CSV table of C-alpha atoms and ligand atoms in Angstrom, one decimal:
chain,number,residue,atom,x,y,z
A,1,UNK,CA,0.0,0.0,-0.1
A,2,UNK,CA,1.1,3.3,-0.9
A,3,UNK,CA,0.6,6.7,0.7
A,4,UNK,CA,1.6,10.0,0.1
A,5,UNK,CA,4.0,11.4,2.8
A,6,UNK,CA,3.9,15.2,3.0
A,7,UNK,CA,7.6,14.7,5.1
A,8,UNK,CA,9.2,13.1,1.7
A,9,UNK,CA,7.0,14.6,-1.0
A,10,UNK,CA,6.6,11.1,-2.2
A,11,UNK,CA,4.2,8.2,-2.2
A,12,UNK,CA,5.8,5.8,-0.2
A,13,UNK,CA,5.1,2.2,0.9
A,14,UNK,CA,3.2,1.5,4.0
A,15,UNK,CA,5.3,-0.5,6.5
A,16,UNK,CA,3.8,0.0,10.0
A,17,UNK,CA,6.2,0.3,13.1
A,18,UNK,CA,4.5,-3.1,14.6
A,19,UNK,CA,3.2,-5.6,12.1
A,20,UNK,CA,-0.5,-6.0,11.8
A,21,UNK,CA,-0.9,-2.6,13.8
A,22,UNK,CA,-1.3,0.9,12.8
A,23,UNK,CA,-1.2,4.1,15.3
A,24,UNK,CA,-2.4,7.1,13.8
A,25,UNK,CA,-2.9,10.6,15.3
A,26,UNK,CA,-5.4,13.0,13.8
A,27,UNK,CA,-5.6,16.9,15.1
A,28,UNK,CA,-9.3,17.4,15.7
A,29,UNK,CA,-11.3,20.7,16.2
A,30,UNK,CA,-11.0,23.9,18.1
A,31,UNK,CA,-14.4,23.2,20.0
A,32,UNK,CA,-16.4,27.0,20.2
A,33,UNK,CA,-19.2,26.4,17.8
A,34,UNK,CA,-20.8,23.7,15.4
A,35,UNK,CA,-18.2,22.5,12.9
A,36,UNK,CA,-18.4,23.4,9.4
A,37,UNK,CA,-17.8,21.4,6.3
A,38,UNK,CA,-14.6,22.1,5.8
A,39,UNK,CA,-13.7,20.5,9.3
A,40,UNK,CA,-15.8,17.4,8.3
A,41,UNK,CA,-13.4,16.6,5.4
A,42,UNK,CA,-10.3,15.5,7.2
A,43,UNK,CA,-12.8,13.3,9.6
A,44,UNK,CA,-14.4,11.8,6.6
A,45,UNK,CA,-11.0,11.4,4.8
A,46,UNK,CA,-9.1,9.9,7.9
A,47,UNK,CA,-12.2,7.7,8.6
A,48,UNK,CA,-12.2,6.4,5.3
A,49,UNK,CA,-8.2,5.6,5.8
A,50,UNK,CA,-8.9,4.1,9.0
A,51,UNK,CA,-11.4,1.9,7.9
A,52,UNK,CA,-9.7,0.5,4.7
A,53,UNK,CA,-6.8,-0.3,7.4
A,54,UNK,CA,-9.1,-2.3,8.8
A,55,UNK,CA,-10.5,-3.9,5.9
A,56,UNK,CA,-6.9,-5.1,5.4
A,57,UNK,CA,-6.8,-6.5,8.8
A,58,UNK,CA,-4.9,-3.8,10.6
A,59,UNK,CA,-5.6,-3.3,14.2
A,60,UNK,CA,-6.0,0.4,14.0
A,61,UNK,CA,-5.6,2.7,16.9
A,62,UNK,CA,-7.3,6.1,16.1
A,63,UNK,CA,-6.8,8.9,18.4
A,64,UNK,CA,-8.5,12.5,17.7
A,65,UNK,CA,-8.2,15.3,20.3
A,66,UNK,CA,-10.5,17.7,20.8
A,67,UNK,CA,-8.8,21.5,21.7
A,68,UNK,CA,-10.8,22.3,24.4
A,69,UNK,CA,-8.8,25.7,25.7
A,70,UNK,CA,-8.3,28.2,23.3
A,71,UNK,CA,-8.6,31.9,22.8
A,72,UNK,CA,-11.9,31.5,20.4
A,73,UNK,CA,-13.5,29.4,23.0
A,74,UNK,CA,-12.8,32.0,25.8
A,75,UNK,CA,-14.2,35.0,23.6
A,76,UNK,CA,-17.3,32.8,23.0
A,77,UNK,CA,-18.1,32.3,26.7
A,78,UNK,CA,-17.3,35.7,27.3
A,79,UNK,CA,-19.7,36.6,24.8
A,80,UNK,CA,-22.6,34.4,26.0
A,81,UNK,CA,-21.7,34.8,29.8
A,82,UNK,CA,-20.9,31.2,30.6
A,83,UNK,CA,-17.8,29.0,31.3
A,84,UNK,CA,-15.5,28.3,28.8
A,85,UNK,CA,-16.0,24.3,29.8
A,86,UNK,CA,-19.7,24.9,29.5
A,87,UNK,CA,-18.9,26.0,25.5
A,88,UNK,CA,-16.5,23.6,24.8
A,89,UNK,CA,-18.7,20.3,26.3
A,90,UNK,CA,-21.6,21.9,24.8
A,91,UNK,CA,-19.5,21.7,21.1
A,92,UNK,CA,-17.9,18.3,21.8
A,93,UNK,CA,-21.4,17.0,22.2
A,94,UNK,CA,-22.6,18.5,19.0
A,95,UNK,CA,-19.5,17.6,17.1
A,96,UNK,CA,-19.9,14.0,17.8
A,97,UNK,CA,-23.7,14.3,16.8
A,98,UNK,CA,-22.3,15.4,13.4
A,99,UNK,CA,-19.5,12.7,13.0
A,100,UNK,CA,-22.1,9.7,13.9
A,101,UNK,CA,-24.4,11.6,11.2
A,102,UNK,CA,-21.6,11.6,8.7
A,103,UNK,CA,-20.9,7.7,9.9
A,104,UNK,CA,-17.5,8.4,11.1
A,105,UNK,CA,-16.4,5.8,13.6
A,106,UNK,CA,-15.6,7.1,17.0
A,107,UNK,CA,-11.8,7.3,17.9
A,108,UNK,CA,-10.4,4.6,19.7
A,109,UNK,CA,-9.6,7.7,22.6
A,110,UNK,CA,-10.8,11.3,22.0
A,111,UNK,CA,-8.5,13.1,24.5
A,112,UNK,CA,-9.2,16.7,25.9
A,113,UNK,CA,-6.7,19.1,25.8
A,114,UNK,CA,-7.8,20.2,29.6
A,115,UNK,CA,-7.5,17.0,30.7
A,116,UNK,CA,-4.1,16.2,29.8
A,117,UNK,CA,-2.6,19.5,31.4
A,118,UNK,CA,-0.3,17.4,33.6
A,119,UNK,CA,1.7,15.4,31.1
A,120,UNK,CA,2.2,18.6,28.9
A,121,UNK,CA,3.6,20.5,32.1
A,122,UNK,CA,6.1,17.5,32.4
A,123,UNK,CA,7.0,17.4,28.6
A,124,UNK,CA,7.7,21.2,28.7
A,125,UNK,CA,10.0,20.4,31.6
A,126,UNK,CA,11.8,17.9,29.5
A,127,UNK,CA,12.3,20.2,26.9
A,128,UNK,CA,13.6,22.7,29.6
A,129,UNK,CA,16.1,20.5,30.8
A,130,UNK,CA,17.3,19.4,27.7
A,131,UNK,CA,18.2,23.0,26.6
A,132,UNK,CA,15.2,23.0,24.2
A,133,UNK,CA,13.2,25.8,26.4
A,134,UNK,CA,13.2,28.7,28.5
A,135,UNK,CA,11.0,30.5,30.4
A,136,UNK,CA,10.5,34.2,30.7
A,137,UNK,CA,8.2,36.1,33.2
A,138,UNK,CA,5.6,33.3,33.1
A,139,UNK,CA,5.8,32.4,29.4
A,140,UNK,CA,8.0,29.3,28.2
A,141,UNK,CA,9.1,29.5,24.5
A,142,UNK,CA,10.8,26.8,22.5
A,143,UNK,CA,14.5,27.4,21.3
A,144,UNK,CA,13.5,26.9,17.5
A,145,UNK,CA,17.2,27.2,16.3
A,146,UNK,CA,18.0,24.5,18.8
A,147,UNK,CA,16.3,21.9,16.9
A,148,UNK,CA,18.3,21.1,13.9
A,149,UNK,CA,15.7,19.6,11.8
A,150,UNK,CA,13.2,22.5,12.3
A,151,UNK,CA,11.4,22.9,8.8
A,152,UNK,CA,11.7,19.6,7.6
A,153,UNK,CA,8.0,19.0,7.1
A,154,UNK,CA,7.3,22.2,5.6
A,155,UNK,CA,10.5,22.4,3.4
A,156,UNK,CA,10.8,25.5,5.0
A,157,UNK,CA,14.3,27.3,5.7
A,158,UNK,CA,14.9,29.0,9.0
A,159,UNK,CA,16.4,31.9,7.5
A,160,UNK,CA,13.7,32.5,5.3
A,161,UNK,CA,11.2,32.0,8.3
A,162,UNK,CA,13.3,34.6,10.1
A,163,UNK,CA,13.2,37.5,7.5
A,164,UNK,CA,9.2,36.5,7.3
A,165,UNK,CA,8.8,36.9,11.1
A,166,UNK,CA,10.4,40.1,11.3
A,167,UNK,CA,7.3,41.7,12.3
A,168,UNK,CA,7.0,39.8,15.3
A,169,UNK,CA,9.8,41.5,16.8
A,170,UNK,CA,7.9,44.7,16.9
A,171,UNK,CA,5.1,43.2,18.3
A,172,UNK,CA,5.7,43.0,21.7
A,173,UNK,CA,7.4,39.2,21.7
A,174,UNK,CA,10.8,41.0,22.3
A,175,UNK,CA,11.3,39.0,25.2
A,176,UNK,CA,12.2,35.9,23.1
A,177,UNK,CA,15.5,35.1,22.3
A,178,UNK,CA,14.8,34.9,18.7
A,179,UNK,CA,11.5,35.8,16.6
A,180,UNK,CA,11.3,32.1,15.9
A,181,UNK,CA,10.7,30.8,19.1
A,182,UNK,CA,7.1,29.9,19.9
A,183,UNK,CA,4.8,29.2,23.1
A,184,UNK,CA,4.8,26.3,25.0
A,185,UNK,CA,3.1,27.7,28.0
A,186,UNK,CA,1.4,31.1,28.4
A,187,UNK,CA,0.7,33.0,31.6
A,188,UNK,CA,-2.8,33.5,33.1
A,189,UNK,CA,-4.7,36.8,31.9
A,190,UNK,CA,-7.7,37.8,34.0
A,191,UNK,CA,-11.0,35.6,33.2
A,192,UNK,CA,-9.3,32.8,31.6
A,193,UNK,CA,-8.9,29.1,32.7
A,194,UNK,CA,-5.4,28.6,34.3
A,195,UNK,CA,-3.6,25.9,35.5
A,196,UNK,CA,-0.9,25.8,38.4
A,197,UNK,CA,2.7,25.2,37.0
A,198,UNK,CA,6.2,25.6,37.8
A,199,UNK,CA,6.2,28.9,35.8
A,200,UNK,CA,3.1,30.1,37.6
A,201,UNK,CA,-0.5,29.5,36.7
A,202,UNK,CA,-1.5,29.8,32.9
A,203,UNK,CA,-2.4,27.5,30.4
A,204,UNK,CA,-0.6,25.2,27.2
A,205,UNK,CA,0.2,26.3,23.9
A,206,UNK,CA,-1.8,24.7,21.1
A,207,UNK,CA,1.2,23.0,19.5
A,208,UNK,CA,2.2,21.1,23.0
A,209,UNK,CA,-1.1,19.3,23.4
A,210,UNK,CA,-1.0,17.5,20.5
A,211,UNK,CA,2.7,16.4,21.0
A,212,UNK,CA,1.5,15.3,24.4
A,213,UNK,CA,-1.9,13.8,23.7
A,214,UNK,CA,-0.1,11.5,20.9
A,215,UNK,CA,2.5,10.5,23.0
A,216,UNK,CA,0.1,9.5,25.9
A,217,UNK,CA,-2.6,7.4,23.8
A,218,UNK,CA,0.0,6.2,21.2
A,219,UNK,CA,3.6,6.0,22.3
A,220,UNK,CA,6.7,8.1,21.5
A,221,UNK,CA,6.6,6.9,18.0
A,222,UNK,CA,3.6,6.4,15.6
A,223,UNK,CA,2.9,5.6,12.0
A,224,UNK,CA,0.6,8.3,10.7
A,225,UNK,CA,-0.2,12.2,12.1
A,226,UNK,CA,-2.8,13.8,10.0
A,227,UNK,CA,-4.9,16.6,9.5
A,228,UNK,CA,-5.8,19.4,7.1
A,229,UNK,CA,-2.7,20.8,5.1
A,230,UNK,CA,-3.4,24.3,7.2
A,231,UNK,CA,-1.7,22.5,9.7
A,232,UNK,CA,1.5,21.5,8.2
A,233,UNK,CA,2.9,24.9,9.1
A,234,UNK,CA,3.6,25.9,12.1
A,235,UNK,CA,1.4,23.3,14.0
A,236,UNK,CA,3.2,20.1,12.6
A,237,UNK,CA,6.6,21.7,12.2
A,238,UNK,CA,6.0,22.4,16.1
A,239,UNK,CA,4.9,19.3,17.0
A,240,UNK,CA,8.0,17.4,15.2
A,241,UNK,CA,10.2,19.7,17.2
A,242,UNK,CA,8.9,19.3,20.5
A,243,UNK,CA,8.0,15.5,20.3
A,244,UNK,CA,11.6,14.8,18.9
A,245,UNK,CA,13.7,16.9,21.0
A,246,UNK,CA,11.6,15.5,23.8
A,247,UNK,CA,12.2,11.8,23.0
A,248,UNK,CA,15.2,11.6,20.6
A,249,UNK,CA,13.3,9.9,18.3
A,250,UNK,CA,11.5,10.2,14.9
A,251,UNK,CA,7.9,11.3,16.1
A,252,UNK,CA,5.9,10.3,12.9
A,253,UNK,CA,6.5,7.7,9.7
A,254,UNK,CA,4.0,9.3,7.7
A,255,UNK,CA,2.5,12.9,7.4
A,256,UNK,CA,-0.5,13.1,5.8
A,257,UNK,CA,-2.5,16.1,5.0
A,258,UNK,CA,-5.8,16.7,2.8
A,259,UNK,CA,-6.8,19.5,0.8
A,260,UNK,CA,-8.9,22.6,1.3
A,261,UNK,CA,-12.8,22.1,1.1
A,262,UNK,CA,-13.3,25.7,-0.5
A,263,UNK,CA,-16.4,27.4,-1.7
A,264,UNK,CA,-16.0,29.6,-4.7
A,265,UNK,CA,-12.1,28.7,-4.8
A,266,UNK,CA,-11.5,30.4,-1.4
A,267,UNK,CA,-10.8,28.1,1.6
A,268,UNK,CA,-14.1,27.6,3.5
A,269,UNK,CA,-13.6,29.3,7.2
A,270,UNK,CA,-15.0,30.6,10.0
A,271,UNK,CA,-12.8,33.6,9.8
A,272,UNK,CA,-14.0,34.5,6.3
A,273,UNK,CA,-17.4,33.8,6.9
A,274,UNK,CA,-18.2,31.9,3.9
A,275,UNK,CA,-18.9,28.4,5.4
A,276,UNK,CA,-21.9,26.1,6.1
A,277,UNK,CA,-22.2,24.1,8.7
A,278,UNK,CA,-22.6,20.4,9.0
A,279,UNK,CA,-26.2,20.8,10.7
A,280,UNK,CA,-27.3,23.1,7.9
A,281,UNK,CA,-26.1,20.8,4.9
A,282,UNK,CA,-28.0,18.0,7.3
A,283,UNK,CA,-31.4,19.8,6.9
A,284,UNK,CA,-31.2,19.8,3.4
A,285,UNK,CA,-29.5,16.5,2.8
A,286,UNK,CA,-28.8,12.9,4.4
A,287,UNK,CA,-25.1,13.3,5.8
A,288,UNK,CA,-24.5,10.4,3.5
A,289,UNK,CA,-24.6,12.5,0.8
A,290,UNK,CA,-22.1,14.8,2.1
A,291,UNK,CA,-19.7,11.9,2.8
A,292,UNK,CA,-20.0,10.6,-0.7
A,293,UNK,CA,-19.2,13.9,-2.1
A,294,UNK,CA,-16.0,14.4,0.0
A,295,UNK,CA,-14.8,10.9,-1.1
A,296,UNK,CA,-15.7,11.7,-5.0
A,297,UNK,CA,-12.3,13.7,-5.0
A,298,UNK,CA,-9.0,12.7,-3.8
A,299,UNK,CA,-8.4,13.7,-0.7
A,300,UNK,CA,-5.1,15.8,-1.6
A,301,UNK,CA,-7.0,17.8,-4.2
A,302,UNK,CA,-9.2,21.1,-3.4
A,303,UNK,CA,-12.5,20.2,-3.6
A,304,UNK,CA,-14.8,23.1,-4.5
A,305,UNK,CA,-18.4,22.7,-2.9
A,306,UNK,CA,-21.3,23.6,-5.1
A,307,UNK,CA,-25.2,22.7,-5.2
A,308,UNK,CA,-24.5,20.9,-8.3
A,309,UNK,CA,-21.8,18.5,-7.0
A,310,UNK,CA,-23.9,17.9,-4.0
A,311,UNK,CA,-26.6,17.0,-6.2
A,312,UNK,CA,-24.6,14.9,-8.5
A,313,UNK,CA,-23.5,13.0,-5.2
A,314,UNK,CA,-27.1,12.2,-4.3
A,315,UNK,CA,-27.9,10.7,-7.6
A,316,UNK,CA,-24.6,8.4,-7.8
A,317,UNK,CA,-25.2,7.5,-3.9
A,318,UNK,CA,-28.8,6.8,-4.9
A,319,UNK,CA,-28.0,4.2,-8.0
A,320,UNK,CA,-26.0,2.7,-5.1
A,321,UNK,CA,-28.5,2.4,-2.7
A,322,UNK,CA,-31.3,1.5,-5.4
A,323,UNK,CA,-29.2,-1.3,-6.7
A,324,UNK,CA,-28.8,-2.7,-3.2
A,325,UNK,CA,-32.7,-2.6,-2.6
A,326,UNK,CA,-33.0,-4.5,-5.9
A,327,UNK,CA,-30.8,-7.0,-5.1
A,328,UNK,CA,-32.6,-7.7,-1.7
A,329,UNK,CA,-36.0,-7.6,-3.5
A,330,UNK,CA,-34.8,-10.2,-6.0
A,331,UNK,CA,-33.5,-12.4,-2.9
A,332,UNK,CA,-36.5,-12.6,-0.9
A,333,UNK,CA,-38.1,-14.5,-4.1
A,334,UNK,CA,-34.7,-16.5,-5.3
A,335,UNK,CA,-34.2,-20.0,-4.1
A,336,UNK,CA,-31.2,-22.1,-5.8
A,337,UNK,CA,-28.5,-21.7,-3.5
A,338,UNK,CA,-25.6,-22.4,-5.8
A,339,UNK,CA,-24.0,-20.7,-8.6
A,340,UNK,CA,-24.9,-21.7,-12.1
A,341,UNK,CA,-21.8,-21.8,-14.6
A,342,UNK,CA,-22.5,-18.6,-15.7
A,343,UNK,CA,-23.2,-17.1,-12.7
A,344,UNK,CA,-19.5,-18.4,-11.7
A,345,UNK,CA,-18.4,-16.5,-14.8
A,346,UNK,CA,-20.0,-13.2,-13.9
A,347,UNK,CA,-18.9,-13.5,-10.0
A,348,UNK,CA,-15.6,-13.8,-11.0
A,349,UNK,CA,-16.2,-10.6,-13.3
A,350,UNK,CA,-17.7,-9.1,-9.8
A,351,UNK,CA,-14.4,-9.7,-8.0
A,352,UNK,CA,-12.9,-7.9,-10.8
A,353,UNK,CA,-14.4,-4.8,-9.8
A,354,UNK,CA,-13.3,-5.5,-5.9
A,355,UNK,CA,-9.9,-5.6,-7.3
A,356,UNK,CA,-10.1,-2.3,-9.1
A,357,UNK,CA,-11.5,-0.6,-5.7
A,358,UNK,CA,-8.4,-2.1,-3.6
A,359,UNK,CA,-6.0,-1.2,-6.5
A,360,UNK,CA,-7.2,2.4,-6.1
A,361,UNK,CA,-7.4,2.5,-2.6
A,362,UNK,CA,-3.8,1.2,-2.5
A,363,UNK,CA,-2.7,3.9,-4.5
A,364,UNK,CA,-2.6,6.6,-1.8
A,365,UNK,CA,-6.3,6.2,-1.1
A,366,UNK,CA,-7.6,7.2,-4.5
A,367,UNK,CA,-11.5,7.5,-3.2
A,368,UNK,CA,-12.3,8.8,-6.8
A,369,UNK,CA,-11.5,6.0,-8.4
A,370,UNK,CA,-12.4,3.4,-5.7
A,371,UNK,CA,-16.2,4.8,-6.1
A,372,UNK,CA,-15.9,4.4,-9.9
A,373,UNK,CA,-15.0,0.7,-9.3
A,374,UNK,CA,-18.4,0.6,-7.1
A,375,UNK,CA,-20.5,2.0,-9.7
A,376,UNK,CA,-19.0,-0.7,-12.4
A,377,UNK,CA,-20.1,-3.3,-9.9
A,378,UNK,CA,-23.4,-2.0,-9.2
A,379,UNK,CA,-23.9,-1.7,-13.2
A,380,UNK,CA,-22.6,-5.3,-13.4
A,381,UNK,CA,-25.2,-6.3,-10.9
A,382,UNK,CA,-28.0,-4.5,-12.3
A,383,UNK,CA,-27.1,-6.1,-15.6
A,384,UNK,CA,-26.8,-9.6,-14.6
A,385,UNK,CA,-28.9,-10.0,-11.7
A,386,UNK,CA,-32.9,-10.9,-12.3
A,387,UNK,CA,-35.5,-13.0,-11.2
A,388,UNK,CA,-34.1,-16.2,-12.4
A,389,UNK,CA,-30.8,-15.6,-10.6
A,390,UNK,CA,-29.8,-17.7,-7.6
A,391,UNK,CA,-29.8,-16.8,-4.1
A,392,UNK,CA,-26.0,-17.3,-3.9
A,393,UNK,CA,-25.6,-14.9,-6.7
A,394,UNK,CA,-27.6,-12.3,-5.4
A,395,UNK,CA,-26.2,-12.5,-2.0
A,396,UNK,CA,-22.9,-12.6,-3.2
A,397,UNK,CA,-22.9,-9.8,-5.2
A,398,UNK,CA,-24.9,-7.5,-2.7
A,399,UNK,CA,-22.3,-8.6,-0.1
A,400,UNK,CA,-19.5,-7.3,-2.2
A,401,UNK,CA,-21.3,-3.8,-2.9
A,402,UNK,CA,-21.9,-3.6,0.8
A,403,UNK,CA,-18.7,-4.6,1.9
A,404,UNK,CA,-16.7,-2.0,-0.5
A,405,UNK,CA,-19.4,0.8,0.4
A,406,UNK,CA,-18.8,0.2,4.2
A,407,UNK,CA,-14.9,0.8,3.4
A,408,UNK,CA,-16.2,4.2,2.2
A,409,UNK,CA,-18.3,4.6,5.4
A,410,UNK,CA,-21.3,4.4,2.8
A,411,UNK,CA,-24.9,3.1,4.5
A,412,UNK,CA,-26.4,0.9,1.5
A,413,UNK,CA,-29.6,0.2,3.4
A,414,UNK,CA,-32.2,2.9,2.7
A,415,UNK,CA,-32.6,4.9,5.7
A,416,UNK,CA,-36.6,4.9,6.5
A,417,UNK,CA,-36.0,8.1,8.5
A,418,UNK,CA,-37.7,11.3,7.2
A,419,UNK,CA,-35.1,14.3,7.2
A,420,UNK,CA,-36.3,17.4,9.1
A,421,UNK,CA,-36.6,19.5,6.0
A,422,UNK,CA,-39.0,16.6,4.1
A,423,UNK,CA,-41.3,16.7,7.3
A,424,UNK,CA,-41.5,20.3,7.2
A,425,UNK,CA,-42.2,20.3,3.2
A,426,UNK,CA,-45.2,17.6,4.2
A,427,UNK,CA,-46.3,20.1,6.6
A,428,UNK,CA,-46.5,22.7,4.2
A,429,UNK,CA,-48.1,20.5,1.8
A,430,UNK,CA,-50.9,19.5,4.6
A,431,UNK,CA,-51.3,23.4,5.5
A,432,UNK,CA,-52.0,24.2,1.5
A,433,UNK,CA,-54.5,21.3,1.5
A,434,UNK,CA,-56.1,22.3,4.4
A,435,UNK,CA,-56.6,25.8,3.1
A,436,UNK,CA,-58.1,24.8,0.2
A,437,UNK,CA,-60.6,22.6,2.2
A,438,UNK,CA,-58.8,19.4,1.0
A,439,UNK,CA,-59.3,17.8,4.3
A,440,UNK,CA,-59.0,14.4,2.8
A,441,UNK,CA,-55.3,15.2,1.6
A,442,UNK,CA,-54.4,17.0,4.9
A,443,UNK,CA,-55.8,13.6,6.8
A,444,UNK,CA,-53.8,11.6,4.7
A,445,UNK,CA,-50.5,13.6,5.1
A,446,UNK,CA,-51.1,13.4,8.8
A,447,UNK,CA,-51.6,9.8,8.6
A,448,UNK,CA,-48.5,9.0,6.6
A,449,UNK,CA,-46.2,11.1,9.0
A,450,UNK,CA,-47.5,9.3,11.8
A,451,UNK,CA,-46.9,6.1,10.2
A,452,UNK,CA,-43.3,7.4,10.1
A,453,UNK,CA,-43.4,8.4,13.7
A,454,UNK,CA,-43.9,11.6,13.2
A,455,UNK,CA,-46.7,13.4,15.7
A,456,UNK,CA,-48.5,16.5,14.6
A,457,UNK,CA,-50.0,19.0,16.9
A,458,UNK,CA,-52.0,22.0,16.1
A,459,UNK,CA,-51.6,25.0,18.2
A,460,UNK,CA,-52.2,28.4,18.2
A,461,UNK,CA,-48.9,29.4,17.1
A,462,UNK,CA,-48.9,27.0,14.2
A,463,UNK,CA,-48.2,23.4,13.7
A,464,UNK,CA,-45.5,21.6,15.7
A,465,UNK,CA,-44.3,18.2,15.3
A,466,UNK,CA,-42.2,15.8,17.1
A,467,UNK,CA,-40.8,12.7,16.7
A,468,UNK,CA,-42.8,9.6,18.8
B,501,AMP,P1,-9.1,23.9,13.5
B,501,AMP,O1,-10.9,23.7,14.2
B,501,AMP,O2,-9.6,25.2,12.6
B,501,AMP,O3,-8.3,23.5,14.2
B,501,AMP,O4,-9.4,22.7,12.1
B,501,AMP,C1,-9.9,21.1,12.4
B,501,AMP,C2,-9.2,20.4,11.4
B,501,AMP,O5,-9.9,20.9,9.9
B,501,AMP,C3,-7.9,20.7,11.0
B,501,AMP,O6,-7.4,19.4,10.5
B,501,AMP,C4,-8.0,21.4,9.7
B,501,AMP,O7,-7.1,21.6,9.1
B,501,AMP,C5,-9.2,20.8,8.9
B,501,AMP,N1,-9.9,22.6,8.3
B,501,AMP,C6,-10.2,23.4,8.3
B,501,AMP,N2,-11.1,24.1,7.4
B,501,AMP,C7,-10.7,23.0,6.6
B,501,AMP,C8,-11.0,23.5,5.1
B,501,AMP,N3,-11.8,24.5,4.6
B,501,AMP,N4,-11.0,22.5,3.8
B,501,AMP,C9,-10.4,21.5,4.6
B,501,AMP,N5,-9.7,21.2,6.1
B,501,AMP,C10,-10.0,22.2,6.7
B,502,ZN,ZN1,-2.3,19.0,16.3
């Protein structure tokens, strides 16, 4: 299996540190609001990477953190007049709901930065002892030039960085020994969450959080470290400096980064305000469609979000689900338990598409080609399965489609649940029917919704609904 390593800028053969095992760390979101669909891209992409490793029989230890102490969280807490903890807890729960709806598997461990402060303080202590860090007036800095390999991931040269960073010198950080030095520990400011440390009350810098959580849950060396490409510099570069300086070994064998989800060819981000939350998209579409849309492109390519592409993803997904519906329908009536000779030939062809799927995934997780292989398999199923087919053939082909879809995290069984948007649309239709005094149609809609577990209540403020 080959994967692109940002470190070497090449596709490399994947060789695990320990046979049959994958230790993988994916930088998680900062939780101060609902996640947007840009944040969802690494979740979906690396969940798919994990699923493929598991399909290959690897035991995957998958760790993804929540950054639950950060300026943005504190700002939001102050705006709402609640604690930072209340904000982060709320949005971790909401994020987990979104992940479940996108069929992203829960990580083996989801550490929270605020629960790992002790380990971070220890790690900073080790860096000071080894001469890689120093404290000044309650702030601890990493001595960047001391780490000889600095810049190896982002392929940046220290002197170029220095000239680019000159502005920092005049912005009040002149107590640093060098403008390239970055913060490991920052002193408490009024009204901010803080922890006791040997350097006074304060909180950790963002980069040290991941170095510590990765070490604690996966060990000093891991197989894969991943995140969006905006994390290459400075976040991952700094993680490498901290971890390798402290532990004296290579931190991660492979570094994987997803490309941006764009909108009108600009990165979707909270700060630009050009974002859709996963929740918003979930009101319009089953989030399986969003997942399928993300996987229709290679994870390293930029991907432009558009209504057209979402519609195309919806139709593509529907083709797969409809094919499995048909196979299940035919299966109910089929009887023969063994494959005919002709079916054996067709089954071999079906296996060929599975091979194509695997070849695509083995080539740096080319999910676009993997999806194409599933479409080929679906087409094959549609043209070869019929009322005359044996049970063995129908079940065999169905199992293949379900298995490959599952690697991509795509659920093939039709979801019976109505989406909120569908319910609202039916309610609006019922109101219109009533206005036209078409009570038969209005009652029909009410009963149809009731059969799906939706209870309507006519109130003075309008129609309210709830799930039974
Ligand atoms: P943040 O909460 O900003 O730290 O981001 C959490 C994760 O989402 C990181 O891995 C980011 O690289 C990733 N990310 C943020 N915006 C985008 C985007 N527009 N496209 C792809 N990945 C993104
Ligand atoms: Zn990180």
